[in-house]
PDB file of C-alpha atoms in Angstrom:
ATOM      1  CA  MET A   1      12.619  23.965   7.426  1.00  0.00           C
ATOM      2  CA  GLN A   2       9.426  25.197   9.258  1.00  0.00           C
ATOM      3  CA  LYS A   3       6.733  22.769   9.098  1.00  0.00           C
ATOM      4  CA  PRO A   4       3.381  23.648   7.112  1.00  0.00           C
ATOM      5  CA  THR A   5       0.792  25.186   9.406  1.00  0.00           C
ATOM      6  CA  LEU A   6      -2.635  23.612   9.621  1.00  0.00           C
ATOM      7  CA  SER A   7      -4.109  26.059   7.661  1.00  0.00           C
ATOM      8  CA  THR A   8      -1.429  25.737   4.925  1.00  0.00           C
ATOM      9  CA  LEU A   9      -1.991  22.027   4.483  1.00  0.00           C
ATOM     10  CA  LEU A  10      -5.777  22.583   4.093  1.00  0.00           C
ATOM     11  CA  LEU A  11      -5.042  25.138   1.378  1.00  0.00           C
ATOM     12  CA  ILE A  12      -2.830  22.527   0.298  1.00  0.00           C
ATOM     13  CA  LEU A  13      -5.514  19.838   0.013  1.00  0.00           C
ATOM     14  CA  LEU A  14      -8.035  22.816  -1.524  1.00  0.00           C
ATOM     15  CA  PHE A  15      -6.191  23.948  -4.117  1.00  0.00           C
ATOM     16  CA  GLY A  16      -4.104  20.875  -5.399  1.00  0.00           C
ATOM     17  CA  ILE A  17      -0.737  22.280  -4.517  1.00  0.00           C
ATOM     18  CA  SER A  18       2.337  20.584  -3.787  1.00  0.00           C
ATOM     19  CA  PRO A  19       3.731  20.195  -0.480  1.00  0.00           C
ATOM     20  CA  THR A  20       5.980  23.138  -1.935  1.00  0.00           C
ATOM     21  CA  PHE A  21       3.424  25.514  -1.420  1.00  0.00           C
ATOM     22  CA  GLY A  22       5.462  28.021   0.679  1.00  0.00           C
ATOM     23  CA  GLN A  23       7.750  28.455  -2.683  1.00  0.00           C
ATOM     24  CA  ILE A  24       5.236  28.882  -4.978  1.00  0.00           C
ATOM     25  CA  GLN A  25       2.360  30.865  -2.984  1.00  0.00           C
ATOM     26  CA  GLN A  26       3.039  33.930  -4.717  1.00  0.00           C
ATOM     27  CA  LEU A  27       2.807  32.555  -7.974  1.00  0.00           C
ATOM     28  CA  ARG A  28      -0.910  31.490  -6.714  1.00  0.00           C
ATOM     29  CA  LYS A  29      -1.619  34.931  -5.811  1.00  0.00           C
ATOM     30  CA  GLN A  30      -0.658  36.119  -8.682  1.00  0.00           C
ATOM     31  CA  LEU A  31      -2.971  33.711 -10.436  1.00  0.00           C
ATOM     32  CA  GLU A  32      -5.832  34.725  -7.764  1.00  0.00           C
ATOM     33  CA  GLN A  33      -5.614  38.255  -8.882  1.00  0.00           C
ATOM     34  CA  ILE A  34      -5.854  37.772 -12.480  1.00  0.00           C
ATOM     35  CA  ALA A  35      -9.051  35.325 -11.979  1.00  0.00           C
ATOM     36  CA  VAL A  36     -10.467  38.199  -9.900  1.00  0.00           C
ATOM     37  CA  ALA A  37      -9.778  41.129 -12.276  1.00  0.00           C
ATOM     38  CA  TYR A  38     -11.982  39.304 -14.979  1.00  0.00           C
ATOM     39  CA  ASP A  39     -15.447  37.861 -15.820  1.00  0.00           C
ATOM     40  CA  GLY A  40     -15.880  34.558 -16.160  1.00  0.00           C
ATOM     41  CA  LYS A  41     -14.706  31.185 -15.166  1.00  0.00           C
ATOM     42  CA  LEU A  42     -10.916  30.380 -15.642  1.00  0.00           C
ATOM     43  CA  GLY A  43      -9.127  27.126 -14.641  1.00  0.00           C
ATOM     44  CA  ILE A  44      -5.360  26.697 -14.591  1.00  0.00           C
ATOM     45  CA  ALA A  45      -3.001  23.973 -14.052  1.00  0.00           C
ATOM     46  CA  ILE A  46       0.806  24.296 -14.174  1.00  0.00           C
ATOM     47  CA  LYS A  47       3.513  21.740 -13.457  1.00  0.00           C
ATOM     48  CA  ASP A  48       7.401  21.403 -13.279  1.00  0.00           C
ATOM     49  CA  LEU A  49       8.324  18.945 -15.810  1.00  0.00           C
ATOM     50  CA  SER A  50      11.470  18.490 -14.139  1.00  0.00           C
ATOM     51  CA  GLY A  51      10.527  18.885 -10.701  1.00  0.00           C
ATOM     52  CA  LYS A  52       7.544  18.615  -8.278  1.00  0.00           C
ATOM     53  CA  ASP A  53       6.148  22.132  -8.401  1.00  0.00           C
ATOM     54  CA  THR A  54       2.812  22.181  -9.331  1.00  0.00           C
ATOM     55  CA  VAL A  55      -0.134  24.819  -8.622  1.00  0.00           C
ATOM     56  CA  SER A  56      -3.850  24.746  -9.783  1.00  0.00           C
ATOM     57  CA  LEU A  57      -6.768  26.948  -9.831  1.00  0.00           C
ATOM     58  CA  ASN A  58     -10.091  25.434 -10.635  1.00  0.00           C
ATOM     59  CA  GLY A  59      -7.777  22.593 -11.519  1.00  0.00           C
ATOM     60  CA  GLN A  60     -11.052  19.972 -10.934  1.00  0.00           C
ATOM     61  CA  GLY A  61     -13.222  22.132 -12.905  1.00  0.00           C
ATOM     62  CA  HIS A  62     -14.475  20.742 -16.011  1.00  0.00           C
ATOM     63  CA  PHE A  63     -14.378  23.003 -18.734  1.00  0.00           C
ATOM     64  CA  ALA A  64     -15.185  23.016 -22.490  1.00  0.00           C
ATOM     65  CA  MET A  65     -12.345  21.731 -24.826  1.00  0.00           C
ATOM     66  CA  GLN A  66     -13.276  23.333 -28.351  1.00  0.00           C
ATOM     67  CA  SER A  67      -9.968  22.477 -30.246  1.00  0.00           C
ATOM     68  CA  VAL A  68      -7.709  21.780 -27.709  1.00  0.00           C
ATOM     69  CA  TYR A  69      -9.213  18.144 -27.993  1.00  0.00           C
ATOM     70  CA  LYS A  70      -7.308  17.685 -31.457  1.00  0.00           C
ATOM     71  CA  PHE A  71      -4.358  17.181 -29.535  1.00  0.00           C
ATOM     72  CA  HIS A  72      -6.083  14.101 -28.136  1.00  0.00           C
ATOM     73  CA  LEU A  73      -7.270  13.032 -31.068  1.00  0.00           C
ATOM     74  CA  ALA A  74      -3.348  13.467 -32.793  1.00  0.00           C
ATOM     75  CA  LEU A  75      -2.204  11.195 -29.689  1.00  0.00           C
ATOM     76  CA  ALA A  76      -4.653   8.633 -30.685  1.00  0.00           C
ATOM     77  CA  VAL A  77      -4.344   8.399 -34.194  1.00  0.00           C
ATOM     78  CA  LEU A  78      -0.556   7.984 -33.816  1.00  0.00           C
ATOM     79  CA  GLN A  79      -0.909   5.340 -31.484  1.00  0.00           C
ATOM     80  CA  GLN A  80      -2.594   3.392 -34.275  1.00  0.00           C
ATOM     81  CA  VAL A  81       0.187   4.432 -36.383  1.00  0.00           C
ATOM     82  CA  ASP A  82       2.737   2.949 -33.995  1.00  0.00           C
ATOM     83  CA  LYS A  83       0.539  -0.309 -34.208  1.00  0.00           C
ATOM     84  CA  GLY A  84       0.899  -0.639 -37.703  1.00  0.00           C
ATOM     85  CA  LYS A  85      -2.805   0.649 -38.437  1.00  0.00           C
ATOM     86  CA  PHE A  86      -1.884   3.509 -40.456  1.00  0.00           C
ATOM     87  CA  LYS A  87       1.044   5.158 -41.674  1.00  0.00           C
ATOM     88  CA  LEU A  88       1.751   8.457 -41.812  1.00  0.00           C
ATOM     89  CA  GLU A  89       2.783   8.683 -45.566  1.00  0.00           C
ATOM     90  CA  GLN A  90      -0.529   6.917 -46.479  1.00  0.00           C
ATOM     91  CA  LYS A  91      -2.837   8.545 -48.466  1.00  0.00           C
ATOM     92  CA  ILE A  92      -6.071   9.527 -47.317  1.00  0.00           C
ATOM     93  CA  LEU A  93      -8.936  10.042 -50.098  1.00  0.00           C
ATOM     94  CA  VAL A  94     -10.843  13.374 -48.992  1.00  0.00           C
ATOM     95  CA  LYS A  95     -14.211  13.838 -50.729  1.00  0.00           C
ATOM     96  CA  LYS A  96     -15.555  17.250 -51.210  1.00  0.00           C
ATOM     97  CA  LYS A  97     -18.921  16.304 -48.622  1.00  0.00           C
ATOM     98  CA  ASP A  98     -15.846  16.517 -46.521  1.00  0.00           C
ATOM     99  CA  LEU A  99     -15.059  19.757 -46.665  1.00  0.00           C
ATOM    100  CA  LEU A 100     -18.301  21.361 -44.750  1.00  0.00           C
ATOM    101  CA  PRO A 101     -18.528  25.288 -45.368  1.00  0.00           C
ATOM    102  CA  ASN A 102     -19.259  27.561 -42.938  1.00  0.00           C
ATOM    103  CA  THR A 103     -16.267  26.567 -40.371  1.00  0.00           C
ATOM    104  CA  HIS A 104     -12.841  27.131 -40.274  1.00  0.00           C
ATOM    105  CA  SER A 105     -11.041  24.833 -42.362  1.00  0.00           C
ATOM    106  CA  PRO A 106      -7.445  25.871 -44.144  1.00  0.00           C
ATOM    107  CA  LEU A 107      -7.188  22.430 -45.768  1.00  0.00           C
ATOM    108  CA  ARG A 108     -10.749  23.265 -47.534  1.00  0.00           C
ATOM    109  CA  ASP A 109      -9.343  26.557 -48.511  1.00  0.00           C
ATOM    110  CA  LYS A 110      -6.135  24.752 -50.077  1.00  0.00           C
ATOM    111  CA  TYR A 111      -8.655  21.744 -51.793  1.00  0.00           C
ATOM    112  CA  PRO A 112     -12.163  23.354 -52.716  1.00  0.00           C
ATOM    113  CA  ASN A 113     -13.290  20.870 -54.787  1.00  0.00           C
ATOM    114  CA  GLY A 114     -11.964  17.759 -52.531  1.00  0.00           C
ATOM    115  CA  GLU A 115     -11.915  14.377 -54.405  1.00  0.00           C
ATOM    116  CA  ILE A 116      -7.698  14.184 -53.598  1.00  0.00           C
ATOM    117  CA  GLU A 117      -5.680  11.746 -51.811  1.00  0.00           C
ATOM    118  CA  ILE A 118      -3.679  13.702 -49.024  1.00  0.00           C
ATOM    119  CA  PRO A 119      -1.035  12.056 -46.479  1.00  0.00           C
ATOM    120  CA  LEU A 120      -2.186  11.277 -43.118  1.00  0.00           C
ATOM    121  CA  SER A 121       0.812  13.477 -41.879  1.00  0.00           C
ATOM    122  CA  GLU A 122      -0.608  16.556 -43.782  1.00  0.00           C
ATOM    123  CA  ILE A 123      -4.027  16.090 -42.274  1.00  0.00           C
ATOM    124  CA  LEU A 124      -2.811  15.739 -39.034  1.00  0.00           C
ATOM    125  CA  LYS A 125      -0.883  18.647 -39.488  1.00  0.00           C
ATOM    126  CA  TYR A 126      -3.643  20.361 -40.739  1.00  0.00           C
ATOM    127  CA  THR A 127      -5.984  19.429 -37.553  1.00  0.00           C
ATOM    128  CA  VAL A 128      -3.502  20.732 -35.314  1.00  0.00           C
ATOM    129  CA  SER A 129      -0.859  23.253 -36.349  1.00  0.00           C
ATOM    130  CA  LEU A 130      -3.678  24.966 -38.065  1.00  0.00           C
ATOM    131  CA  SER A 131      -6.687  23.579 -36.205  1.00  0.00           C
ATOM    132  CA  ASP A 132      -8.690  22.621 -39.170  1.00  0.00           C
ATOM    133  CA  ASN A 133     -12.400  21.477 -38.119  1.00  0.00           C
ATOM    134  CA  ASN A 134     -12.713  19.183 -41.185  1.00  0.00           C
ATOM    135  CA  GLY A 135      -9.435  17.773 -41.227  1.00  0.00           C
ATOM    136  CA  CYS A 136     -10.454  17.095 -37.493  1.00  0.00           C
ATOM    137  CA  ASP A 137     -13.437  15.088 -38.262  1.00  0.00           C
ATOM    138  CA  ILE A 138     -11.869  13.188 -41.234  1.00  0.00           C
ATOM    139  CA  LEU A 139      -9.856  11.924 -38.412  1.00  0.00           C
ATOM    140  CA  PHE A 140     -12.488  10.884 -36.432  1.00  0.00           C
ATOM    141  CA  ARG A 141     -13.766   9.000 -38.996  1.00  0.00           C
ATOM    142  CA  LEU A 142     -10.640   7.554 -39.913  1.00  0.00           C
ATOM    143  CA  LEU A 143     -10.183   6.290 -36.290  1.00  0.00           C
ATOM    144  CA  GLY A 144     -14.002   5.126 -35.799  1.00  0.00           C
ATOM    145  CA  GLY A 145     -15.365   8.016 -34.087  1.00  0.00           C
ATOM    146  CA  PRO A 146     -14.724  10.087 -30.637  1.00  0.00           C
ATOM    147  CA  LYS A 147     -15.498   7.337 -28.558  1.00  0.00           C
ATOM    148  CA  VAL A 148     -12.463   5.382 -30.184  1.00  0.00           C
ATOM    149  CA  VAL A 149     -10.421   8.593 -28.630  1.00  0.00           C
ATOM    150  CA  ASP A 150     -12.121   8.914 -25.402  1.00  0.00           C
ATOM    151  CA  THR A 151     -11.338   5.097 -24.649  1.00  0.00           C
ATOM    152  CA  TYR A 152      -7.887   5.850 -25.441  1.00  0.00           C
ATOM    153  CA  LEU A 153      -7.395   8.367 -22.800  1.00  0.00           C
ATOM    154  CA  LYS A 154      -9.201   6.287 -20.333  1.00  0.00           C
ATOM    155  CA  ASN A 155      -6.821   3.719 -21.423  1.00  0.00           C
ATOM    156  CA  ILE A 156      -3.967   5.464 -20.584  1.00  0.00           C
ATOM    157  CA  GLY A 157      -4.596   7.044 -17.458  1.00  0.00           C
ATOM    158  CA  ILE A 158      -6.776  10.156 -18.242  1.00  0.00           C
ATOM    159  CA  LYS A 159      -9.692   9.835 -16.362  1.00  0.00           C
ATOM    160  CA  ASN A 160     -11.393  13.243 -15.865  1.00  0.00           C
ATOM    161  CA  VAL A 161     -12.112  14.191 -19.680  1.00  0.00           C
ATOM    162  CA  ALA A 162     -14.731  13.501 -22.463  1.00  0.00           C
ATOM    163  CA  VAL A 163     -14.532  13.439 -25.881  1.00  0.00           C
ATOM    164  CA  VAL A 164     -17.870  12.741 -27.260  1.00  0.00           C
ATOM    165  CA  ALA A 165     -18.571  14.811 -30.221  1.00  0.00           C
ATOM    166  CA  THR A 166     -17.395  15.883 -33.804  1.00  0.00           C
ATOM    167  CA  GLU A 167     -16.566  19.187 -34.959  1.00  0.00           C
ATOM    168  CA  GLU A 168     -19.584  19.031 -37.356  1.00  0.00           C
ATOM    169  CA  GLU A 169     -21.664  18.082 -34.251  1.00  0.00           C
ATOM    170  CA  MET A 170     -20.728  21.185 -32.226  1.00  0.00           C
ATOM    171  CA  HIS A 171     -21.430  23.383 -34.692  1.00  0.00           C
ATOM    172  CA  GLN A 172     -24.886  22.267 -35.041  1.00  0.00           C
ATOM    173  CA  ASP A 173     -25.835  22.870 -31.567  1.00  0.00           C
ATOM    174  CA  GLU A 174     -23.463  25.461 -29.390  1.00  0.00           C
ATOM    175  CA  LYS A 175     -24.747  23.289 -26.167  1.00  0.00           C
ATOM    176  CA  ILE A 176     -22.542  20.317 -27.485  1.00  0.00           C
ATOM    177  CA  GLN A 177     -19.732  21.821 -26.788  1.00  0.00           C
ATOM    178  CA  PHE A 178     -19.656  20.907 -23.193  1.00  0.00           C
ATOM    179  CA  THR A 179     -19.831  17.311 -23.922  1.00  0.00           C
ATOM    180  CA  ASN A 180     -16.431  17.413 -25.020  1.00  0.00           C
ATOM    181  CA  TRP A 181     -14.466  18.639 -21.605  1.00  0.00           C
ATOM    182  CA  SER A 182     -11.483  18.334 -19.202  1.00  0.00           C
ATOM    183  CA  THR A 183     -10.358  19.811 -15.856  1.00  0.00           C
ATOM    184  CA  PRO A 184      -7.126  21.576 -16.436  1.00  0.00           C
ATOM    185  CA  TRP A 185      -5.115  18.899 -14.023  1.00  0.00           C
ATOM    186  CA  SER A 186      -6.386  16.152 -16.872  1.00  0.00           C
ATOM    187  CA  ALA A 187      -4.636  18.417 -19.505  1.00  0.00           C
ATOM    188  CA  THR A 188      -1.284  18.681 -17.805  1.00  0.00           C
ATOM    189  CA  GLN A 189      -1.292  15.179 -16.830  1.00  0.00           C
ATOM    190  CA  LEU A 190      -1.708  14.448 -20.535  1.00  0.00           C
ATOM    191  CA  LEU A 191       1.067  16.892 -21.500  1.00  0.00           C
ATOM    192  CA  GLU A 192       3.213  15.098 -18.998  1.00  0.00           C
ATOM    193  CA  LYS A 193       2.935  11.978 -20.215  1.00  0.00           C
ATOM    194  CA  PHE A 194       3.373  12.990 -23.815  1.00  0.00           C
ATOM    195  CA  TYR A 195       6.555  14.863 -22.728  1.00  0.00           C
ATOM    196  CA  GLN A 196       7.744  11.745 -20.955  1.00  0.00           C
ATOM    197  CA  LYS A 197       7.564   9.932 -23.845  1.00  0.00           C
ATOM    198  CA  LYS A 198       5.149   7.312 -22.173  1.00  0.00           C
ATOM    199  CA  LEU A 199       2.640   6.960 -25.263  1.00  0.00           C
ATOM    200  CA  LEU A 200       4.241   7.484 -28.677  1.00  0.00           C
ATOM    201  CA  SER A 201       7.417   5.733 -30.604  1.00  0.00           C
ATOM    202  CA  PRO A 202      10.432   8.027 -30.793  1.00  0.00           C
ATOM    203  CA  SER A 203       8.993   8.929 -34.528  1.00  0.00           C
ATOM    204  CA  SER A 204       5.374   9.702 -33.658  1.00  0.00           C
ATOM    205  CA  HIS A 205       6.826  11.493 -31.091  1.00  0.00           C
ATOM    206  CA  GLU A 206       9.121  13.697 -32.987  1.00  0.00           C
ATOM    207  CA  PHE A 207       6.329  14.369 -35.475  1.00  0.00           C
ATOM    208  CA  LEU A 208       3.933  15.508 -32.972  1.00  0.00           C
ATOM    209  CA  TRP A 209       6.092  17.843 -31.150  1.00  0.00           C
ATOM    210  CA  LYS A 210       7.441  19.436 -34.172  1.00  0.00           C
ATOM    211  CA  THR A 211       3.966  19.785 -35.266  1.00  0.00           C
ATOM    212  CA  LEU A 212       2.691  21.286 -31.876  1.00  0.00           C
ATOM    213  CA  VAL A 213       5.527  23.803 -31.934  1.00  0.00           C
ATOM    214  CA  GLU A 214       4.304  25.000 -35.498  1.00  0.00           C
ATOM    215  CA  THR A 215       0.915  25.556 -33.892  1.00  0.00           C
ATOM    216  CA  SER A 216      -0.102  29.033 -35.639  1.00  0.00           C
ATOM    217  CA  THR A 217      -3.267  29.255 -33.725  1.00  0.00           C
ATOM    218  CA  GLY A 218      -3.542  31.787 -30.770  1.00  0.00           C
ATOM    219  CA  ALA A 219      -0.356  33.408 -31.075  1.00  0.00           C
ATOM    220  CA  ASN A 220      -1.142  35.807 -28.093  1.00  0.00           C
ATOM    221  CA  LYS A 221      -2.541  33.128 -25.877  1.00  0.00           C
ATOM    222  CA  LEU A 222       0.255  31.123 -24.238  1.00  0.00           C
ATOM    223  CA  LYS A 223       3.046  32.480 -26.427  1.00  0.00           C
ATOM    224  CA  GLY A 224       1.388  36.227 -26.387  1.00  0.00           C
ATOM    225  CA  LEU A 225       3.536  38.024 -23.212  1.00  0.00           C
ATOM    226  CA  LEU A 226       6.833  35.136 -23.762  1.00  0.00           C
ATOM    227  CA  PRO A 227       9.829  36.264 -25.200  1.00  0.00           C
ATOM    228  CA  ALA A 228      10.054  36.263 -28.881  1.00  0.00           C
ATOM    229  CA  GLY A 229      11.654  32.975 -30.202  1.00  0.00           C
ATOM    230  CA  THR A 230      10.311  31.009 -26.724  1.00  0.00           C
ATOM    231  CA  VAL A 231       9.573  27.192 -27.683  1.00  0.00           C
ATOM    232  CA  VAL A 232       5.831  26.057 -27.029  1.00  0.00           C
ATOM    233  CA  GLY A 233       4.309  23.577 -28.057  1.00  0.00           C
ATOM    234  CA  HIS A 234       0.697  23.759 -27.766  1.00  0.00           C
ATOM    235  CA  LYS A 235      -2.880  23.170 -28.808  1.00  0.00           C
ATOM    236  CA  THR A 236      -5.610  26.334 -28.672  1.00  0.00           C
ATOM    237  CA  GLY A 237      -9.259  26.142 -28.476  1.00  0.00           C
ATOM    238  CA  TYR A 238     -11.665  28.785 -28.976  1.00  0.00           C
ATOM    239  CA  SER A 239     -15.472  28.689 -29.458  1.00  0.00           C
ATOM    240  CA  GLY A 240     -16.181  32.396 -30.793  1.00  0.00           C
ATOM    241  CA  SER A 241     -18.743  34.320 -29.045  1.00  0.00           C
ATOM    242  CA  ASN A 242     -22.471  33.490 -29.434  1.00  0.00           C
ATOM    243  CA  SER A 243     -25.672  35.889 -29.917  1.00  0.00           C
ATOM    244  CA  GLN A 244     -25.406  37.281 -26.479  1.00  0.00           C
ATOM    245  CA  GLY A 245     -21.501  38.077 -26.929  1.00  0.00           C
ATOM    246  CA  ILE A 246     -20.164  35.179 -24.714  1.00  0.00           C
ATOM    247  CA  ILE A 247     -17.005  33.211 -25.315  1.00  0.00           C
ATOM    248  CA  ALA A 248     -18.035  30.001 -24.043  1.00  0.00           C
ATOM    249  CA  ALA A 249     -14.347  28.716 -24.083  1.00  0.00           C
ATOM    250  CA  THR A 250     -11.129  30.080 -25.210  1.00  0.00           C
ATOM    251  CA  ASN A 251      -8.571  27.934 -24.143  1.00  0.00           C
ATOM    252  CA  ASP A 252      -4.481  26.950 -24.435  1.00  0.00           C
ATOM    253  CA  ILE A 253      -2.653  24.226 -23.360  1.00  0.00           C
ATOM    254  CA  GLY A 254       1.353  23.533 -23.987  1.00  0.00           C
ATOM    255  CA  ILE A 255       4.687  22.722 -22.829  1.00  0.00           C
ATOM    256  CA  VAL A 256       7.315  25.621 -22.944  1.00  0.00           C
ATOM    257  CA  GLN A 257      10.867  25.338 -22.817  1.00  0.00           C
ATOM    258  CA  LEU A 258      13.086  27.578 -20.360  1.00  0.00           C
ATOM    259  CA  PRO A 259      16.181  29.098 -21.534  1.00  0.00           C
ATOM    260  CA  ASN A 260      17.989  26.499 -19.353  1.00  0.00           C
ATOM    261  CA  GLY A 261      16.284  23.358 -21.396  1.00  0.00           C
ATOM    262  CA  LYS A 262      13.844  22.415 -18.914  1.00  0.00           C
ATOM    263  CA  HIS A 263       9.965  22.815 -19.731  1.00  0.00           C
ATOM    264  CA  TYR A 264       7.084  22.775 -17.725  1.00  0.00           C
ATOM    265  CA  ALA A 265       3.156  22.176 -18.491  1.00  0.00           C
ATOM    266  CA  VAL A 266       0.683  24.550 -18.443  1.00  0.00           C
ATOM    267  CA  ALA A 267      -3.019  24.413 -18.837  1.00  0.00           C
ATOM    268  CA  VAL A 268      -5.373  27.489 -19.076  1.00  0.00           C
ATOM    269  CA  PHE A 269      -9.022  27.068 -19.739  1.00  0.00           C
ATOM    270  CA  TYR A 270     -11.467  30.229 -19.686  1.00  0.00           C
ATOM    271  CA  GLY A 271     -14.678  30.419 -20.569  1.00  0.00           C
ATOM    272  CA  GLY A 272     -18.118  32.571 -19.984  1.00  0.00           C
ATOM    273  CA  THR A 273     -17.000  35.688 -20.595  1.00  0.00           C
ATOM    274  CA  LYS A 274     -17.764  39.211 -22.528  1.00  0.00           C
ATOM    275  CA  LEU A 275     -14.658  40.508 -23.045  1.00  0.00           C
ATOM    276  CA  ASN A 276     -13.414  40.371 -26.672  1.00  0.00           C
ATOM    277  CA  MET A 277     -11.114  37.597 -28.376  1.00  0.00           C
ATOM    278  CA  ASN A 278      -8.040  40.173 -27.863  1.00  0.00           C
ATOM    279  CA  ASP A 279      -8.756  40.560 -24.272  1.00  0.00           C
ATOM    280  CA  SER A 280      -9.784  36.998 -23.264  1.00  0.00           C
ATOM    281  CA  ASP A 281      -6.347  35.847 -25.184  1.00  0.00           C
ATOM    282  CA  ARG A 282      -4.449  38.274 -22.523  1.00  0.00           C
ATOM    283  CA  VAL A 283      -5.746  36.697 -19.721  1.00  0.00           C
ATOM    284  CA  ILE A 284      -4.277  33.487 -21.218  1.00  0.00           C
ATOM    285  CA  ALA A 285      -1.164  35.504 -21.984  1.00  0.00           C
ATOM    286  CA  GLU A 286      -1.210  36.815 -18.331  1.00  0.00           C
ATOM    287  CA  VAL A 287      -1.320  33.377 -16.698  1.00  0.00           C
ATOM    288  CA  SER A 288       1.376  32.104 -18.798  1.00  0.00           C
ATOM    289  CA  LYS A 289       3.801  34.922 -18.010  1.00  0.00           C
ATOM    290  CA  ALA A 290       3.314  34.832 -14.396  1.00  0.00           C
ATOM    291  CA  ALA A 291       4.201  30.826 -14.560  1.00  0.00           C
ATOM    292  CA  TRP A 292       7.171  31.620 -17.032  1.00  0.00           C
ATOM    293  CA  ASP A 293       8.757  34.124 -14.401  1.00  0.00           C
ATOM    294  CA  TYR A 294       8.161  31.853 -11.475  1.00  0.00           C
ATOM    295  CA  PHE A 295      10.177  29.273 -13.411  1.00  0.00           C
ATOM    296  CA  LEU A 296      12.544  31.606 -14.725  1.00  0.00           C
ATOM    297  CA  GLY A 297      13.460  32.926 -11.366  1.00  0.00           C
ATOM    298  CA  LYS A 298      13.714  29.562  -9.884  1.00  0.00           C
TER     299      LYS A 298
END
């Protein structure tokens, strides 16, 4: 095997690519081509979960997570379930004041008057699979606030991430969304730990994996250009457009299952773009398809 040149080693250090750089430089070239073809800032991290292949683009950049952090929140809640503090079947009183208007909330749409006891498992499913903002804040209050989630992440070794503000707080000031940030690499590291079943009990892991696979938001993001029926456990995030028509954050992170049963993790964060929602989703889908083609061809 030919030894890597000095320039190759420098590129490895610069872009965070594993020593198998020579085998995946075509993938990296594709990702660079996607990044320069569109406006805004694109952050990507991809990791083979059964091997050593990794590649990133702006992998250490700080990106607003938006609803991606509901995956982080769900992990923290389920850890407390595993510790016996909560039970998935326990009923949580959801008051009418918990169901804020003018925010994405299928939970509120189903129970508009509140004052109802709902199983914790159902609130988790609404929060993750349907990206419910009110469900998210109900879970934050149950745990004791975003700081509890942030501390949990640091304790399990995920350092380059910050969970600071609730959904309600983000809706009050668009600048607050940037306080909830992650690097693409941190997102894939967390996905890898989850995949390796290092974080949760078998039952909690199975529950969250099923919930991620059932995610119905962002159908045109990571899954957009993949073959129909591809199993993808993922969590999306989307800021919407501001008054200048700029999308601050549109994201998708997840674990993709290949036809041979192997898996890879992928995190795509995209922001500062004037593309509309469909076109920005397409950018994420193109990244995902490039990763799929690479691993399928190995």
